[in-house]
XYZ file of C-alpha atoms in Angstrom:
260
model
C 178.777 6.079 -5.525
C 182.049 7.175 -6.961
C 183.133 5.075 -10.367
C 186.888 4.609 -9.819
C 188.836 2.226 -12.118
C 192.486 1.322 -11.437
C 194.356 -1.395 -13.788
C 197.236 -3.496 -12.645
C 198.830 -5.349 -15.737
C 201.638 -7.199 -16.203
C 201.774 -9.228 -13.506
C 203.443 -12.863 -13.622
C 202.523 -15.559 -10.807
C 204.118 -18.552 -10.619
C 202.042 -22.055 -10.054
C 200.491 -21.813 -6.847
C 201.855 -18.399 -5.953
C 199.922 -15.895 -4.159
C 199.393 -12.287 -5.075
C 197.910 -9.949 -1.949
C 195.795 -7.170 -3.335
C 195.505 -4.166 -0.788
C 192.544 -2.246 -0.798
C 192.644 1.157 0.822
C 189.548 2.657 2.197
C 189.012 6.745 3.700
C 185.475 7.660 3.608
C 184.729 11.270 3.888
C 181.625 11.193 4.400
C 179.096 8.580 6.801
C 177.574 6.448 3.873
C 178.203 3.020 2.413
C 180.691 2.579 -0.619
C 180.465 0.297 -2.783
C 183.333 -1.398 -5.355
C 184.097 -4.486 -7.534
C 187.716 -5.567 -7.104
C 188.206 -7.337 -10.973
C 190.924 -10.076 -11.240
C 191.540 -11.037 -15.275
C 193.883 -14.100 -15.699
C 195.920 -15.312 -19.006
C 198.478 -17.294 -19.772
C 201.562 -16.188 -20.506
C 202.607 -17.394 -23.589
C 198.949 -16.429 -24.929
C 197.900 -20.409 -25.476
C 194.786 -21.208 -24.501
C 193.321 -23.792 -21.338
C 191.892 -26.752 -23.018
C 188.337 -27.457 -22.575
C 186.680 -30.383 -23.927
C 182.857 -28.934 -24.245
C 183.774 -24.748 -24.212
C 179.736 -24.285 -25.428
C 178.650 -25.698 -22.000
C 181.202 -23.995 -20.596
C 180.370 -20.571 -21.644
C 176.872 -21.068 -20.600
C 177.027 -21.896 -16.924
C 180.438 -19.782 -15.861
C 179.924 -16.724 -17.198
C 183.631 -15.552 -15.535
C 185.579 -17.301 -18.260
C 186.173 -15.911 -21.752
C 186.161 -18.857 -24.291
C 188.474 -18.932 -27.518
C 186.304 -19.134 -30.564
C 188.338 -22.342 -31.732
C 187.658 -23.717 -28.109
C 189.432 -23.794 -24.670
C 189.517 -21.366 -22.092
C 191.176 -17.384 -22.813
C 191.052 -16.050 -19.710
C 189.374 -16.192 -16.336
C 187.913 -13.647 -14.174
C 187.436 -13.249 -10.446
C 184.769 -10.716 -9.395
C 185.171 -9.737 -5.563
C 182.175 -7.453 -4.710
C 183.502 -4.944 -1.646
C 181.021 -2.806 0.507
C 182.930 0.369 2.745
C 181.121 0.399 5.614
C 182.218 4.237 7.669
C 182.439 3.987 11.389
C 182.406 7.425 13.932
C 185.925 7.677 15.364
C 186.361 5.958 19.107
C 185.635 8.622 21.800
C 186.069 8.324 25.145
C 182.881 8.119 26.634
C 181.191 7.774 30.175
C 179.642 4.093 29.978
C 176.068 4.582 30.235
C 175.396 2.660 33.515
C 172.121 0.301 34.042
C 172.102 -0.855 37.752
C 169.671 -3.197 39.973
C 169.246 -5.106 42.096
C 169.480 -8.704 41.387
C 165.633 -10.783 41.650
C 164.125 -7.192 40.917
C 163.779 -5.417 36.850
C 164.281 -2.195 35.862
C 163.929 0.159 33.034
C 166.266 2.917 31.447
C 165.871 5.387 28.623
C 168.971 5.808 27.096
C 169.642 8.529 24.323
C 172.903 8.832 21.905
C 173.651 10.858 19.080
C 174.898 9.901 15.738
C 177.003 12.337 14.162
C 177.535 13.089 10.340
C 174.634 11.345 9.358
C 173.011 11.689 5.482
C 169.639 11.300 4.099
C 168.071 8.038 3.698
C 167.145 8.788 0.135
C 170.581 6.539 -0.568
C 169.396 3.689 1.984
C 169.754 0.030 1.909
C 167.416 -2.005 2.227
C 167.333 -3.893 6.570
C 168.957 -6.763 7.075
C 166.776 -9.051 9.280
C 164.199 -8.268 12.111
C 163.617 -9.903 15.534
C 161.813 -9.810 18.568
C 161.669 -6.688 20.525
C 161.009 -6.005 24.459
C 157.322 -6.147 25.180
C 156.682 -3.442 27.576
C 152.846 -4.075 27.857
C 153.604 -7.028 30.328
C 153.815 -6.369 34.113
C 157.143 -5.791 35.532
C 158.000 -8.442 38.257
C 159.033 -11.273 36.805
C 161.994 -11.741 34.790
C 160.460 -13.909 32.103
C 159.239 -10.711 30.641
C 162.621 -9.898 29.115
C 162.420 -10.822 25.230
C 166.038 -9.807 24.241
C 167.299 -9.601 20.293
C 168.813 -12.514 18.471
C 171.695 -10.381 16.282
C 170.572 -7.034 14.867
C 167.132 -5.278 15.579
C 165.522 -3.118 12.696
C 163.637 -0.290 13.092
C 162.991 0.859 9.238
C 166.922 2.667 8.667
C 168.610 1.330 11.886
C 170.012 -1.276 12.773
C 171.533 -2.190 16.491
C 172.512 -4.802 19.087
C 174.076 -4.969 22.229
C 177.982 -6.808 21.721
C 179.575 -8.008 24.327
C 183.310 -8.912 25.558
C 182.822 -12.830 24.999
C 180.381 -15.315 24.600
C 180.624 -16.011 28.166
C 179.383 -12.791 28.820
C 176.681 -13.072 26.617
C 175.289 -16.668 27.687
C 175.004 -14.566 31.207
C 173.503 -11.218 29.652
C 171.019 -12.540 26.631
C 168.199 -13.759 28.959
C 168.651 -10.524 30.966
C 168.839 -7.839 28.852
C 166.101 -6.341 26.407
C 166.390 -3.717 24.109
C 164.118 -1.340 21.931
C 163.797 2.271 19.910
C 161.298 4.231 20.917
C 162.126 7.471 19.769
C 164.297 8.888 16.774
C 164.798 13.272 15.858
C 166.414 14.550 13.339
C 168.715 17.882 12.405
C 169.454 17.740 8.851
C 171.299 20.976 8.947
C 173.456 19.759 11.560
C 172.932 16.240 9.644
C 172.789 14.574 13.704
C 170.761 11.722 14.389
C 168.682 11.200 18.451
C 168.309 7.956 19.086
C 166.450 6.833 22.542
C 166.644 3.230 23.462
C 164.500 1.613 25.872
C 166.723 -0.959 27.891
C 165.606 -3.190 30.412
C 167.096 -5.123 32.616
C 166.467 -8.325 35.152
C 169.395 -9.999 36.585
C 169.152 -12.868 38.906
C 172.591 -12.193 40.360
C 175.048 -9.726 41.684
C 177.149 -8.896 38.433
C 179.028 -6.331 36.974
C 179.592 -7.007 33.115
C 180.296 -4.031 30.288
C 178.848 -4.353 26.664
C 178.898 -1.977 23.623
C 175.432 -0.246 21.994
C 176.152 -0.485 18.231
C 174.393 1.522 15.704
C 174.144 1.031 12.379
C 172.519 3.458 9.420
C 171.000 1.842 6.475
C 172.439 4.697 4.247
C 175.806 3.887 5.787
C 177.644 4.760 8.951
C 178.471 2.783 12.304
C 178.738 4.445 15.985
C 179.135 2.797 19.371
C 178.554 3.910 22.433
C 179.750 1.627 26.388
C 177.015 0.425 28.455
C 178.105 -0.647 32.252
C 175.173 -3.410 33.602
C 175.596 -3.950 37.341
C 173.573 -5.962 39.497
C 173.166 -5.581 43.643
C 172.756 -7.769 45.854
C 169.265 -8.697 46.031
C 167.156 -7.921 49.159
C 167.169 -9.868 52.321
C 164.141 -12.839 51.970
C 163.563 -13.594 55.418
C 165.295 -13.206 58.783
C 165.572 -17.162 61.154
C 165.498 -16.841 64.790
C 166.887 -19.299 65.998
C 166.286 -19.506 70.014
C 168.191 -21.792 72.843
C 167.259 -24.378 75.299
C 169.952 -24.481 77.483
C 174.218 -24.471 77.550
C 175.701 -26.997 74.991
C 172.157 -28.156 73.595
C 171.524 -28.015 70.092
C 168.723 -25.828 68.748
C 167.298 -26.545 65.191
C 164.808 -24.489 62.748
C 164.039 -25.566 59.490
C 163.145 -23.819 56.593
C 162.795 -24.700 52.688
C 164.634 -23.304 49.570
C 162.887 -22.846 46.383
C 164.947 -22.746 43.201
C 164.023 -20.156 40.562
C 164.959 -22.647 37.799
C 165.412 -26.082 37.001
């Protein structure tokens, strides 16, 4: 991490004035960045805030400088701030994941990550949940485990986003999503990532979401994904025969619902 120290002094606020303080960041290279933005207040007029017990004071905040004849010098705000690098927007062909609604299908899906470092300078994964168990047979939807947030797989992390929640209520319970494979080319410092995505819709649909990546050591990419849904197969064909002009012919037949 680069140690980079800039000092802004001299500046007067008023009582409940606000003071906006930019911060620019450019990485050049795909890796996390890491600063402390350090905010030191004083009076003007050098006098100090009164404090009635400055020893207890100076024990539990340890952002306030205390006079040594008592009352508070000056205060500090400490505002941690982590650079996160994302791969410039391309325009890519969606990645498209289609079938037919009441049936499940399966689809390797491979992306590259560009520009990517080492993992020597990692950071530690954030959480871990449940991944798609592909041991279980393949013709019922209730098969499809998808992942709450972001999946880990030791220096990745990824989830599927989508447009709105709306979208997602319809997608969560359909879509599941693993690694299974990962090569790398440190001279060309590019990262292969193949996804196993499966999906089980119980309706005709046609929804888009986004396959974000994220690298421990630093470094975001996304990439589209189209999920569309066909109309599901005919069940059964009703013949329904008649007895004679302007006489009523009935059939019955019985629905089952699929859920409650």
């Amino acid at each position: 991490y680069h140690n980079v120290l800039f000092y802004l002094t001299g500046i007067r606020l008023a009582p409940k004035q606000k003071l906006n303080i930019p911060v620019l960041f450019m990485p050049d290279t795909m890796r996390t960045y890491e600063a402390v933005v350090v905010i030191h207040v004083m009076r003007e007029n050098g006098e100090n805030w009164p404090y009635e017990d400055s020893a207890k004071l100076n024990k539990d905040l340890k952002s306030v400088t205390v006079a040594e004849n008592g009352g508070i010098k000056g205060i500090l705000w400490i505002c941690p701030v982590h650079g996160l690098p994302e791969a410039p927007q391309q325009k890519l062909v969606p990645t498209v994941v289609r079938c037919r609604a009441r049936q499940r299908v399966e689809r390797r899906v491979e992306v590259l990550l560009t520009g990517v470092l080492p993992a020597a300078t990692a950071m530690p994964a954030a959480r871990n949940s449940d991944m798609v168990n592909t041991n279980k047979p393949a013709n019922t939807q209730e098969n499809v485990q998808v992942t709450d947030g972001f999946s880990t797989t030791e220096e990745f992390l990824y989830e599927l986003q989508y447009e709105s929640n709306e979208i997602k209520s319809q997608l969560e319970s359909l879509v599941g999503m693993h690694l299974v494979e990962r090569e790398w080319d440190t001279e060309c410092r590019i990262a292969t990532l193949v996804f196993n995505i499966v999906f089980a819709p119980n309706k005709p649909m046609r929804n888009e979401a986004t396959l974000v990546v994220q690298y421990a050591a630093g470094g975001i990419w996304k990439f589209p994904v189209l999920f569309i849904a066909l109309e599901p197969e005919v069940d059964d064909i009703i013949n329904i025969e008649a007895v004679g002009l302007n006489k009523e012919s009935i059939v019955g037949f019985k629905l089952t619902s699929q859920t409650r």
